[in-house]
């Protein structure tokens, strides 16, 4: 800013400057302050002889000295929050392991999982046998279970193993135990000691006669005649040999018969499942007016045939949840005679009644129904009700 010709010192009292030293060399003789907070006396000021007052035509413009700011802070926008780097340093070993995993990424994840299970001893397979499917993995798990079960059965005593094998084949374990008990009873009798027990002789003869179909009266007469004739021991020895053979044959026949019966039941069940699947697949609808899509057919088939671990299908579970399940089925069968048109008539009647109520309400108020009300009317139902 220009000052002009006016003296800048006009109006100032300069008498205070008369007693000040004008020798600039004394500045160097002044002692310096030792403490950090002391102000140096040689700093320029109004009382410092170094201060020079000059006339200027224009006041110098003060330039703002740029403050040096860290480059990182300058680049950040206002209001931004500096986030600290919280990532943990990755060790060289972890990086190497990640590289190895990336090199093995070409193998399916299921195969890697299966190999882990194989290393743990849960399943067993060769790499060339691998199939990338859950069904294959489940089959391997089942194979391992079966293998472990066989190992467990092999560790059992022969008697227990014999019972388990026949039980799995469909033989009633109680019939098997009873038949074995009879066989062991006859085989435990010593012929040489049979002469010492007349009661045992009579028992063996009676058992054989009973197997051959004689009545109790006939058996008693024959035993009395054998005893009177003195041939009871001979008849008892022959009866013992015959009973041992007969008991073996009866047990073998019982086992074979029950095995065949189980196999027949299995085959009959397979045939029933196949016939049911075919029957449902060919059906377009089961209830009149309700079309079946493929998903409905699958749900229907699984609801009948799929059993849970308690041996119950979906129908059984629904029956347990709903105490009136059978009553509802009985109502549909006996009252409605499986005629579901009654539901449609009832629905039509309700809709017609609602329409009539709406019309009556309109007449009472003397106004026409709004557009929103008219859109809510089901005209298809109305047409059906007017037929």
XYZ file of C-alpha atoms in Angstrom:
387
model
C 0.000 0.000 0.000
C 1.458 3.394 -0.960
C 2.036 5.822 1.917
C 2.526 9.101 -0.012
C 4.600 12.149 1.005
C 3.477 12.196 4.596
C 6.153 11.507 7.206
C 5.503 8.137 8.752
C 7.061 9.301 12.087
C 4.665 12.161 12.596
C 2.885 11.817 15.900
C 5.455 9.426 17.454
C 7.297 10.230 20.708
C 10.944 9.483 19.910
C 12.445 10.899 23.074
C 12.875 7.403 24.403
C 15.561 6.815 21.783
C 17.885 9.492 23.132
C 19.419 7.330 25.863
C 19.954 4.220 23.694
C 23.368 3.097 22.535
C 23.999 3.403 18.860
C 27.168 1.278 18.782
C 26.351 -1.970 16.963
C 29.517 -3.684 18.218
C 28.111 -3.964 21.738
C 25.710 -6.532 20.425
C 28.444 -9.149 20.291
C 29.523 -8.401 23.873
C 26.192 -9.208 25.376
C 26.082 -12.635 27.063
C 23.823 -15.267 25.647
C 21.153 -16.831 27.855
C 21.882 -20.406 29.022
C 18.307 -21.555 29.542
C 16.168 -22.720 26.594
C 13.171 -20.572 27.603
C 15.124 -17.220 27.888
C 14.534 -14.594 25.179
C 17.599 -13.147 23.516
C 18.021 -9.394 24.031
C 19.517 -9.003 20.570
C 16.254 -9.781 18.846
C 15.024 -6.860 16.781
C 12.440 -4.742 18.549
C 11.358 -1.242 19.297
C 14.104 -0.961 21.969
C 16.848 -2.637 19.929
C 19.481 -0.276 18.377
C 19.532 -2.488 15.331
C 16.024 -1.401 14.496
C 16.124 0.842 11.471
C 13.197 2.927 10.493
C 13.032 3.904 6.887
C 10.579 5.596 4.746
C 8.879 3.319 2.240
C 6.632 4.078 -0.606
C 4.676 0.841 -0.246
C 4.302 -1.702 2.492
C 5.743 -5.080 1.508
C 3.275 -7.829 0.982
C 3.659 -10.672 3.421
C 3.794 -13.965 1.618
C 2.359 -16.957 3.362
C 5.098 -19.437 4.005
C 3.805 -22.852 2.932
C 3.787 -25.306 5.764
C 5.520 -28.514 4.882
C 3.040 -31.279 5.201
C 3.665 -34.948 4.824
C 2.888 -36.034 1.282
C 0.603 -38.805 2.544
C -1.527 -36.263 4.458
C -1.795 -33.929 1.450
C -3.125 -36.679 -0.779
C -5.893 -37.620 1.678
C -9.222 -35.827 1.208
C -10.769 -33.830 4.015
C -12.835 -35.845 6.440
C -11.082 -39.078 5.545
C -9.911 -41.303 8.350
C -6.485 -42.782 8.153
C -6.666 -46.498 8.748
C -3.762 -48.295 10.229
C -2.454 -51.328 8.446
C -3.635 -54.176 10.649
C -2.662 -56.981 8.309
C -0.365 -59.465 9.897
C 2.810 -60.207 8.065
C 2.706 -63.432 6.163
C 5.558 -65.746 6.895
C 7.542 -67.375 4.155
C 6.408 -70.833 5.290
C 2.704 -69.922 4.949
C 3.364 -68.417 1.526
C 5.105 -71.600 0.468
C 2.203 -73.720 1.697
C -0.248 -71.517 -0.215
C 1.827 -71.964 -3.348
C 1.742 -75.715 -2.880
C -2.033 -75.612 -2.417
C -2.411 -73.541 -5.547
C -0.372 -76.091 -7.454
C -2.752 -78.803 -6.306
C -5.876 -76.815 -7.180
C -6.249 -78.895 -10.314
C -7.725 -81.793 -8.261
C -11.428 -81.756 -7.309
C -12.215 -80.675 -3.775
C -14.117 -83.929 -3.200
C -11.023 -85.940 -4.105
C -8.891 -83.969 -1.639
C -11.516 -84.614 1.044
C -11.627 -88.301 0.154
C -7.848 -88.543 0.375
C -7.973 -86.991 3.848
C -10.532 -89.594 4.906
C -8.361 -92.328 3.430
C -5.321 -91.078 5.344
C -7.460 -91.151 8.503
C -8.425 -94.757 7.828
C -12.133 -94.031 7.380
C -12.316 -95.192 3.763
C -10.102 -97.133 1.382
C -9.705 -96.679 -2.389
C -7.159 -96.305 -5.157
C -6.708 -92.984 -6.931
C -7.701 -94.474 -10.283
C -11.011 -95.634 -8.730
C -12.059 -92.106 -7.697
C -15.365 -90.741 -8.980
C -16.285 -87.106 -8.440
C -19.709 -87.708 -6.897
C -21.182 -87.793 -3.420
C -22.815 -91.154 -4.154
C -19.411 -92.711 -4.778
C -18.041 -91.290 -1.520
C -21.063 -92.529 0.430
C -20.669 -95.978 -1.106
C -17.052 -96.074 0.067
C -18.126 -95.070 3.552
C -20.737 -97.846 3.506
C -18.115 -100.326 2.324
C -15.931 -99.346 5.262
C -18.845 -99.775 7.664
C -19.632 -103.212 6.258
C -15.980 -104.182 6.507
C -15.806 -103.083 10.127
C -18.994 -104.995 10.906
C -17.547 -108.141 9.350
C -14.377 -107.720 11.357
C -16.467 -107.343 14.501
C -18.493 -110.456 13.706
C -15.336 -112.451 13.035
C -14.083 -111.511 16.488
C -17.214 -112.972 18.114
C -17.459 -116.562 19.410
C -18.694 -119.119 16.885
C -22.078 -119.454 18.586
C -22.774 -115.710 18.442
C -21.501 -115.453 14.884
C -23.745 -118.357 13.883
C -26.803 -116.624 15.342
C -25.969 -113.269 13.714
C -25.486 -114.772 10.264
C -28.793 -116.619 10.393
C -30.583 -113.594 11.802
C -29.349 -111.443 8.896
C -30.513 -114.149 6.495
C -34.063 -113.908 7.882
C -34.131 -116.755 10.392
C -36.119 -116.153 13.563
C -33.517 -116.169 16.274
C -35.900 -117.607 18.891
C -36.851 -120.551 16.656
C -33.185 -121.120 15.982
C -32.268 -121.128 19.669
C -35.108 -123.526 20.474
C -34.133 -125.914 17.693
C -30.499 -125.821 18.760
C -31.522 -126.533 22.339
C -33.418 -129.685 21.324
C -30.552 -130.897 19.175
C -28.018 -130.355 21.940
C -30.282 -132.151 24.413
C -30.373 -135.348 22.321
C -26.686 -135.152 21.421
C -25.692 -134.802 25.073
C -27.253 -138.183 25.995
C -24.728 -140.987 26.350
C -26.001 -144.350 25.049
C -23.761 -146.241 27.412
C -25.391 -144.568 30.413
C -28.891 -144.889 29.017
C -29.405 -148.299 30.692
C -29.128 -146.694 34.104
C -32.181 -144.442 33.580
C -35.550 -146.069 32.819
C -37.269 -142.677 32.859
C -34.918 -141.449 30.115
C -35.727 -144.574 28.066
C -39.474 -143.901 28.296
C -38.971 -140.208 27.416
C -37.004 -140.999 24.245
C -39.561 -143.549 23.080
C -42.451 -141.173 23.729
C -40.719 -138.317 21.839
C -40.208 -140.457 18.774
C -43.788 -141.772 18.824
C -45.087 -138.201 19.199
C -43.069 -137.053 16.171
C -44.509 -139.958 14.163
C -48.023 -138.745 14.926
C -49.288 -141.113 17.589
C -51.813 -139.909 20.136
C -51.053 -139.784 23.826
C -53.164 -142.896 24.546
C -51.419 -144.869 21.822
C -48.029 -143.737 23.097
C -48.805 -144.902 26.654
C -49.936 -148.373 25.479
C -46.870 -148.864 23.306
C -44.491 -147.848 26.089
C -46.233 -150.286 28.465
C -45.910 -153.144 25.960
C -42.191 -152.357 25.389
C -41.671 -152.386 29.133
C -43.546 -155.688 29.616
C -41.666 -157.280 26.740
C -38.280 -156.146 28.067
C -37.378 -154.274 24.898
C -37.714 -150.744 26.272
C -33.912 -150.167 26.318
C -33.499 -151.318 22.732
C -36.386 -149.108 21.604
C -34.887 -146.172 23.516
C -31.451 -146.559 21.890
C -33.015 -146.658 18.428
C -35.200 -143.697 19.320
C -32.157 -141.665 20.427
C -30.334 -142.123 17.099
C -33.507 -141.364 15.161
C -34.279 -138.275 17.221
C -30.771 -136.870 16.709
C -31.076 -137.246 12.928
C -34.626 -135.955 12.848
C -33.715 -132.895 14.917
C -30.847 -131.996 12.574
C -33.133 -132.312 9.563
C -35.878 -130.273 11.167
C -33.470 -127.481 12.076
C -31.981 -127.386 8.574
C -35.461 -127.337 7.036
C -36.587 -124.563 9.376
C -33.539 -122.419 8.531
C -33.913 -122.934 4.797
C -37.634 -122.269 4.868
C -37.300 -118.991 6.769
C -34.488 -117.848 4.491
C -36.647 -118.491 1.451
C -39.568 -116.691 3.044
C -37.436 -113.607 3.624
C -36.155 -113.696 0.060
C -39.719 -113.926 -1.186
C -40.696 -110.947 0.939
C -37.783 -108.947 -0.448
C -38.707 -109.805 -4.029
C -42.367 -109.030 -3.377
C -41.420 -105.651 -1.917
C -39.270 -104.818 -4.927
C -42.141 -105.756 -7.234
C -44.555 -103.625 -5.210
C -42.222 -100.615 -5.362
C -41.819 -100.992 -9.108
C -45.554 -101.340 -9.672
C -46.299 -98.338 -7.436
C -43.736 -96.204 -9.272
C -45.201 -97.156 -12.636
C -48.756 -96.583 -11.442
C -48.015 -93.093 -10.074
C -45.976 -92.122 -13.135
C -48.853 -92.956 -15.492
C -51.394 -91.006 -13.444
C -52.406 -87.573 -14.730
C -54.501 -86.912 -11.635
C -55.601 -88.847 -8.566
C -58.232 -86.472 -7.234
C -60.547 -84.985 -9.878
C -59.382 -81.552 -10.933
C -55.936 -81.786 -9.344
C -53.300 -82.310 -12.012
C -50.066 -84.066 -11.047
C -46.729 -82.651 -12.149
C -43.462 -84.646 -11.939
C -42.569 -83.067 -8.604
C -45.936 -84.057 -7.123
C -45.430 -87.618 -8.280
C -41.985 -87.824 -6.674
C -43.325 -86.420 -3.386
C -46.194 -88.896 -3.421
C -43.905 -91.855 -4.103
C -41.339 -90.892 -1.462
C -44.075 -90.122 1.085
C -45.233 -93.733 0.806
C -41.973 -95.612 0.360
C -39.297 -93.588 2.177
C -38.904 -94.696 5.785
C -37.070 -92.887 8.552
C -34.838 -94.551 11.111
C -37.939 -95.424 13.128
C -39.437 -97.314 10.184
C -42.170 -94.708 9.540
C -43.114 -93.038 6.275
C -44.648 -89.583 5.788
C -48.205 -90.911 6.068
C -47.467 -92.471 9.449
C -45.868 -89.278 10.731
C -48.857 -87.181 9.568
C -51.226 -89.604 11.286
C -49.307 -89.159 14.536
C -49.409 -85.353 14.285
C -53.116 -85.141 13.445
C -55.381 -87.101 15.823
C -58.277 -86.751 13.334
C -56.272 -87.869 10.293
C -58.177 -91.140 9.863
C -61.475 -89.397 10.634
C -60.882 -86.944 7.792
C -60.082 -89.786 5.408
C -63.216 -91.587 6.551
C -65.269 -88.415 5.943
C -63.951 -88.087 2.401
C -64.643 -91.743 1.684
C -67.993 -92.309 3.394
C -69.745 -88.914 3.366
C -68.376 -87.240 0.246
C -67.785 -90.530 -1.577
C -64.578 -88.911 -2.895
C -66.747 -86.327 -4.697
C -64.795 -83.086 -4.338
C -67.332 -81.041 -6.293
C -68.977 -80.273 -2.939
C -65.951 -78.130 -2.088
C -66.436 -76.161 -5.290
C -70.151 -75.676 -4.616
C -69.437 -74.530 -1.075
C -66.823 -72.082 -2.321
C -69.219 -70.771 -4.980
C -71.979 -70.336 -2.406
C -69.693 -68.334 -0.128
C -68.544 -66.112 -2.976
C -72.126 -65.554 -4.157
C -73.170 -64.694 -0.619
C -70.374 -62.154 -0.343
C -71.440 -60.609 -3.651
C -75.071 -60.374 -2.509
C -74.025 -58.759 0.757
C -71.931 -56.229 -1.143
C -74.906 -55.362 -3.403
C -77.237 -54.967 -0.443
C -74.739 -52.737 1.271
C -74.498 -50.602 -1.865
C -78.280 -50.220 -2.096
C -78.494 -49.140 1.514
C -75.873 -46.445 1.122
C -77.242 -45.346 -2.254
C -73.805 -45.221 -3.870
C -72.178 -47.212 -6.585
C -69.254 -49.499 -5.797
C -65.884 -47.983 -6.435
C -63.502 -49.271 -9.058
C -61.370 -50.869 -6.407
C -64.378 -52.834 -5.110
C -65.385 -54.017 -8.573
C -61.921 -55.340 -9.265
C -62.125 -57.576 -6.199
C -65.233 -59.390 -7.482
C -64.615 -62.869 -8.855
C -66.819 -62.900 -11.968
C -65.959 -66.516 -12.795
C -67.467 -67.623 -9.515
C -70.481 -65.408 -10.126
C -71.099 -66.966 -13.526
C -70.896 -70.448 -12.009
C -73.420 -69.514 -9.324
C -75.929 -68.271 -11.922
C -75.955 -71.495 -13.904
